[in-house]
């Protein structure tokens, strides 16, 4: 396991001479409008690791403490690298928790970011958990979802959070995930869900796990029968699509059961993922999935995770 280096809070610790000039160009911002830090900025380090591709400024300073000071006074900066031998300080516009799979080894250069010390264990123990916490904190679910999509990810759905928790992803503050009506918190003992805060901004939990077989998920909202676009959008928010009858049967064959009558891929019908009893013919798919042309006028949707 790599050495963990803990930096104290930066304020009041500037006691050494500063070499080189401050970064002058402060026009660009790394976050979209509405972004907030939402946290105290205490930097923790991982030795001999760097996050390439996100540096925007190089300085020469006497210590990592002074490099951290430069990061604190630049609102573009989310993390930094420090090379003791060269006294080189590189300011970054992203963190390792946003791009955990991008970290690489580089002898003599250390990474410093806002992550908890336990995050280093995740980076160095060989387990891959493609989940990331957005660097910015957002007031709305839509803003967090947009940030995930910007990097080819999606707000995590529940089974992805369960997987991340089992793999030892560090604890998180209350964060946006796929369900827009609640927030998720990863703890040492699992995942918990809580009601939305009134005003506090929150980060988003973004996922990009390879989709193999997964159980269907159900939209938190109900939709009108004719609102096919809304039904598809509700599934899309869960990184999924309205299930086909074949997918529902596959889920049933793998042990998934649900007695709810919900919409699915075929319009103007609803289905129940349970063995057919009183349904026959075209109302019973392959002797397994009951589905009828007499759906409720408003219902939720069975969504099957997209496979990539």
Coordinates of C-alpha atoms in Angstrom, one line a residue:
X1 CA 0.0 0.0 0.0
X2 CA 1.3 3.4 -0.9
X3 CA 2.2 5.9 1.9
X4 CA -0.6 8.3 2.9
X5 CA 0.5 11.9 3.5
X6 CA -1.8 14.2 5.5
X7 CA -1.7 17.9 5.0
X8 CA -3.1 20.1 7.7
X9 CA -5.6 22.9 6.8
X10 CA -3.7 25.4 4.7
X11 CA -4.7 28.7 6.3
X12 CA -2.0 30.2 8.6
X13 CA 0.7 27.7 7.4
X14 CA 2.5 29.9 4.9
X15 CA 5.9 30.1 6.6
X16 CA 8.3 29.4 3.8
X17 CA 9.5 31.6 0.9
X18 CA 7.5 31.3 -2.3
X19 CA 9.4 30.8 -5.5
X20 CA 7.9 31.7 -8.9
X21 CA 4.7 33.7 -9.7
X22 CA 1.0 33.0 -9.2
X23 CA -1.0 31.7 -12.1
X24 CA -2.3 34.8 -13.8
X25 CA -5.0 33.6 -16.2
X26 CA -8.1 33.0 -14.0
X27 CA -10.7 33.4 -16.6
X28 CA -11.8 29.8 -17.0
X29 CA -13.9 28.0 -14.4
X30 CA -13.9 24.2 -14.0
X31 CA -17.6 24.1 -12.9
X32 CA -20.9 24.9 -14.4
X33 CA -23.1 27.7 -13.0
X34 CA -24.5 26.8 -9.6
X35 CA -21.4 24.8 -8.5
X36 CA -20.4 25.0 -4.8
X37 CA -17.6 23.4 -2.9
X38 CA -19.9 22.4 0.0
X39 CA -17.0 21.2 2.1
X40 CA -13.9 22.3 3.9
X41 CA -10.8 22.1 1.8
X42 CA -8.3 19.8 3.6
X43 CA -5.9 18.0 1.3
X44 CA -4.8 14.4 1.7
X45 CA -2.0 12.9 -0.4
X46 CA -1.1 9.7 -2.2
X47 CA 2.6 9.1 -2.8
X48 CA 4.0 8.4 -6.3
X49 CA 0.6 8.8 -8.0
X50 CA -0.7 11.5 -10.4
X51 CA -3.9 12.3 -12.2
X52 CA -2.7 13.2 -15.7
X53 CA -4.5 15.4 -18.2
X54 CA -6.1 17.9 -15.8
X55 CA -3.2 20.2 -15.0
X56 CA -3.4 23.9 -16.1
X57 CA -0.6 25.6 -14.2
X58 CA 2.9 24.8 -13.1
X59 CA 4.8 26.7 -10.4
X60 CA 8.0 26.4 -8.4
X61 CA 7.4 26.5 -4.7
X62 CA 9.4 25.3 -1.7
X63 CA 6.9 22.8 -0.2
X64 CA 3.6 21.0 -0.7
X65 CA 2.1 23.3 1.9
X66 CA 2.8 26.3 -0.3
X67 CA 1.5 24.4 -3.4
X68 CA -1.7 23.7 -1.4
X69 CA -1.9 27.4 -0.7
X70 CA -1.8 28.2 -4.4
X71 CA -4.6 25.7 -5.0
X72 CA -6.7 27.3 -2.2
X73 CA -6.5 30.8 -3.7
X74 CA -7.3 29.7 -7.2
X75 CA -11.0 28.9 -7.7
X76 CA -10.2 26.6 -10.7
X77 CA -8.1 24.3 -8.5
X78 CA -9.5 21.0 -7.2
X79 CA -6.2 19.1 -6.5
X80 CA -2.5 19.4 -7.1
X81 CA 0.7 17.4 -7.7
X82 CA 4.0 18.2 -5.9
X83 CA 7.5 16.9 -6.9
X84 CA 9.9 17.5 -4.0
X85 CA 13.0 17.0 -6.0
X86 CA 12.0 19.6 -8.6
X87 CA 10.0 21.7 -6.2
X88 CA 7.4 21.6 -8.9
X89 CA 3.7 22.4 -8.1
X90 CA 1.0 21.5 -10.7
X91 CA -2.5 22.7 -10.1
X92 CA -5.3 20.5 -11.4
X93 CA -8.9 21.2 -12.5
X94 CA -10.2 17.8 -11.3
X95 CA -9.8 15.2 -8.5
X96 CA -9.0 11.5 -8.4
X97 CA -12.4 10.8 -6.9
X98 CA -13.9 12.2 -10.2
X99 CA -11.6 10.1 -12.4
X100 CA -10.4 7.2 -10.2
X101 CA -9.5 4.9 -13.1
X102 CA -7.1 7.6 -14.6
X103 CA -4.6 7.6 -11.8
X104 CA -1.1 6.4 -12.7
X105 CA 2.2 5.8 -10.9
X106 CA 4.9 8.4 -11.2
X107 CA 7.9 8.1 -8.9
X108 CA 8.9 11.2 -7.0
X109 CA 5.5 13.1 -7.5
X110 CA 2.7 13.0 -5.1
X111 CA -1.0 13.7 -5.6
X112 CA -3.0 15.8 -3.1
X113 CA -6.7 16.1 -3.2
X114 CA -9.9 16.5 -1.2
X115 CA -10.5 12.7 -0.8
X116 CA -10.6 11.0 2.5
X117 CA -7.3 9.1 3.4
X118 CA -9.2 5.8 2.9
X119 CA -9.6 6.6 -0.8
X120 CA -5.9 5.8 -1.4
X121 CA -6.6 2.2 -0.4
X122 CA -9.2 1.9 -3.1
X123 CA -6.7 3.3 -5.6
X124 CA -3.9 0.9 -4.6
X125 CA -5.6 -2.4 -3.7
X126 CA -6.3 -3.6 -7.2
X127 CA -10.1 -3.4 -7.1
X128 CA -11.8 -1.4 -9.9
X129 CA -14.9 0.5 -8.9
X130 CA -15.8 2.8 -11.7
X131 CA -17.8 5.2 -9.5
X132 CA -16.9 8.9 -9.0
X133 CA -18.0 11.8 -6.9
X134 CA -18.4 15.1 -8.8
X135 CA -16.0 17.8 -7.8
X136 CA -18.7 20.4 -7.8
X137 CA -21.7 20.4 -5.4
X138 CA -25.1 21.1 -7.0
X139 CA -28.5 22.4 -5.8
X140 CA -30.5 20.3 -8.2
X141 CA -30.6 16.7 -9.4
X142 CA -30.6 17.8 -13.0
X143 CA -27.3 19.7 -12.7
X144 CA -25.6 16.7 -11.1
X145 CA -27.0 14.4 -13.8
X146 CA -25.8 16.8 -16.5
X147 CA -22.2 16.7 -15.1
X148 CA -22.3 12.9 -15.1
X149 CA -23.4 12.8 -18.7
X150 CA -20.7 15.3 -19.7
X151 CA -18.1 12.6 -19.0
X152 CA -20.0 9.7 -20.5
X153 CA -21.4 8.4 -17.1
X154 CA -24.8 8.5 -15.4
X155 CA -26.1 9.1 -11.9
X156 CA -25.7 5.8 -10.1
X157 CA -28.6 3.5 -9.7
X158 CA -29.1 1.5 -6.5
X159 CA -27.4 -1.8 -7.5
X160 CA -24.3 0.2 -8.6
X161 CA -24.1 1.9 -5.2
X162 CA -24.5 -1.5 -3.5
X163 CA -21.6 -2.8 -5.5
X164 CA -19.5 0.2 -4.7
X165 CA -20.2 -0.2 -1.0
X166 CA -19.2 -3.9 -1.1
X167 CA -16.0 -3.0 -2.9
X168 CA -15.0 -0.5 -0.2
X169 CA -15.7 2.8 -1.8
X170 CA -15.1 5.5 0.9
X171 CA -17.9 7.1 2.8
X172 CA -19.7 10.0 1.0
X173 CA -21.8 12.9 2.1
X174 CA -25.4 12.9 1.0
X175 CA -25.2 12.8 -2.8
X176 CA -27.5 12.9 -5.8
X177 CA -28.1 9.5 -7.4
X178 CA -30.6 8.2 -10.0
X179 CA -33.7 8.7 -7.9
X180 CA -34.5 12.5 -8.0
X181 CA -36.6 12.3 -4.8
X182 CA -33.9 11.2 -2.3
X183 CA -30.1 11.2 -1.8
X184 CA -27.7 8.4 -1.1
X185 CA -25.0 8.1 1.6
X186 CA -22.3 5.5 1.4
X187 CA -21.2 4.4 4.9
X188 CA -18.9 1.7 6.3
X189 CA -21.9 -0.6 6.7
X190 CA -23.7 0.0 3.4
X191 CA -25.8 2.5 1.5
X192 CA -28.6 4.5 3.2
X193 CA -31.1 6.9 1.6
X194 CA -32.5 10.1 3.0
X195 CA -35.0 12.8 2.2
X196 CA -33.7 15.8 0.2
X197 CA -32.1 18.7 2.0
X198 CA -34.0 22.0 1.8
X199 CA -31.1 24.2 0.6
X200 CA -27.7 22.5 0.9
X201 CA -25.9 21.7 -2.3
X202 CA -24.7 18.1 -2.8
X203 CA -22.3 16.2 -5.1
X204 CA -23.4 13.7 -7.6
X205 CA -22.5 10.0 -7.6
X206 CA -21.6 9.1 -11.2
X207 CA -21.2 5.5 -12.4
X208 CA -19.9 3.7 -15.5
X209 CA -20.0 0.1 -14.5
X210 CA -20.1 -2.4 -17.4
X211 CA -23.6 -3.6 -17.7
X212 CA -23.9 -7.4 -17.6
X213 CA -27.2 -9.0 -16.3
X214 CA -29.0 -6.9 -13.7
X215 CA -32.4 -7.0 -12.2
X216 CA -35.0 -4.6 -13.5
X217 CA -35.5 -1.3 -11.7
X218 CA -38.8 0.5 -11.3
X219 CA -39.2 4.2 -11.9
X220 CA -40.0 6.2 -8.8
X221 CA -42.7 8.2 -10.7
X222 CA -45.9 7.1 -12.3
X223 CA -46.8 8.0 -15.8
X224 CA -50.0 8.4 -17.9
X225 CA -50.6 5.4 -20.2
X226 CA -50.2 7.6 -23.3
X227 CA -47.0 9.3 -22.1
X228 CA -44.5 7.0 -23.8
X229 CA -41.9 9.7 -23.9
X230 CA -42.1 10.2 -20.2
X231 CA -41.9 6.5 -19.5
X232 CA -38.7 6.2 -21.6
X233 CA -37.3 9.3 -20.0
X234 CA -37.9 7.9 -16.6
X235 CA -36.0 4.8 -17.4
X236 CA -33.3 6.8 -19.1
X237 CA -32.7 8.7 -15.8
X238 CA -32.0 5.2 -14.3
X239 CA -29.5 4.4 -17.1
X240 CA -32.1 1.9 -18.4
X241 CA -34.9 1.4 -20.9
X242 CA -38.4 0.1 -20.7
X243 CA -38.1 -3.7 -20.4
X244 CA -39.1 -6.1 -23.2
X245 CA -41.1 -9.2 -22.4
X246 CA -37.9 -11.3 -23.2
X247 CA -35.9 -9.2 -20.6
X248 CA -38.7 -9.7 -18.0
X249 CA -38.6 -13.4 -18.6
X250 CA -34.8 -13.5 -18.3
X251 CA -35.2 -11.6 -15.0
X252 CA -37.8 -14.1 -13.8
X253 CA -35.7 -17.1 -14.8
X254 CA -32.8 -15.6 -12.7
X255 CA -35.0 -15.3 -9.6
X256 CA -36.5 -11.8 -9.9
X257 CA -40.1 -11.7 -8.9
X258 CA -42.6 -8.7 -8.8
X259 CA -46.3 -8.8 -8.5
X260 CA -46.7 -5.2 -9.4
X261 CA -48.6 -4.5 -12.7
X262 CA -46.5 -1.9 -14.4
X263 CA -45.8 -0.6 -17.9
X264 CA -43.0 -2.0 -20.0
X265 CA -41.8 -1.8 -23.7
X266 CA -45.1 -2.7 -25.4
X267 CA -47.5 0.3 -25.5
X268 CA -51.0 0.1 -23.9
X269 CA -50.2 -3.0 -21.9
X270 CA -48.9 -3.8 -18.4
X271 CA -47.1 -6.7 -17.0
X272 CA -46.4 -8.6 -13.8
X273 CA -43.1 -10.5 -13.3
X274 CA -44.8 -13.6 -11.8
X275 CA -45.9 -17.0 -13.1
X276 CA -49.1 -16.8 -15.2
X277 CA -52.1 -18.1 -13.4
X278 CA -55.4 -16.7 -14.8
X279 CA -53.7 -15.4 -18.0
X280 CA -53.4 -17.4 -21.3
X281 CA -52.6 -17.0 -24.9
X282 CA -51.1 -13.6 -25.8
X283 CA -51.6 -12.5 -22.2
X284 CA -48.9 -14.9 -21.0
X285 CA -45.5 -14.6 -22.5
X286 CA -43.7 -18.0 -22.8
X287 CA -45.9 -19.4 -20.0
X288 CA -44.2 -17.0 -17.6
X289 CA -44.9 -13.3 -17.8
X290 CA -48.5 -12.2 -17.5
X291 CA -49.3 -9.1 -19.5
X292 CA -52.6 -7.6 -20.4
X293 CA -54.2 -5.0 -22.8
X294 CA -56.2 -3.7 -19.8
X295 CA -53.5 -1.6 -18.0
X296 CA -54.0 1.0 -15.3
X297 CA -54.5 4.5 -16.6
X298 CA -51.4 5.6 -14.6
X299 CA -48.5 3.4 -13.5
X300 CA -44.7 3.1 -13.0
X301 CA -42.4 1.4 -15.4
X302 CA -40.2 -1.7 -15.4
X303 CA -36.8 -0.6 -16.6
X304 CA -34.0 -2.8 -17.7
X305 CA -30.4 -1.5 -17.3
X306 CA -28.7 -0.6 -20.6
X307 CA -26.0 -3.0 -21.5
X308 CA -22.7 -1.6 -22.9

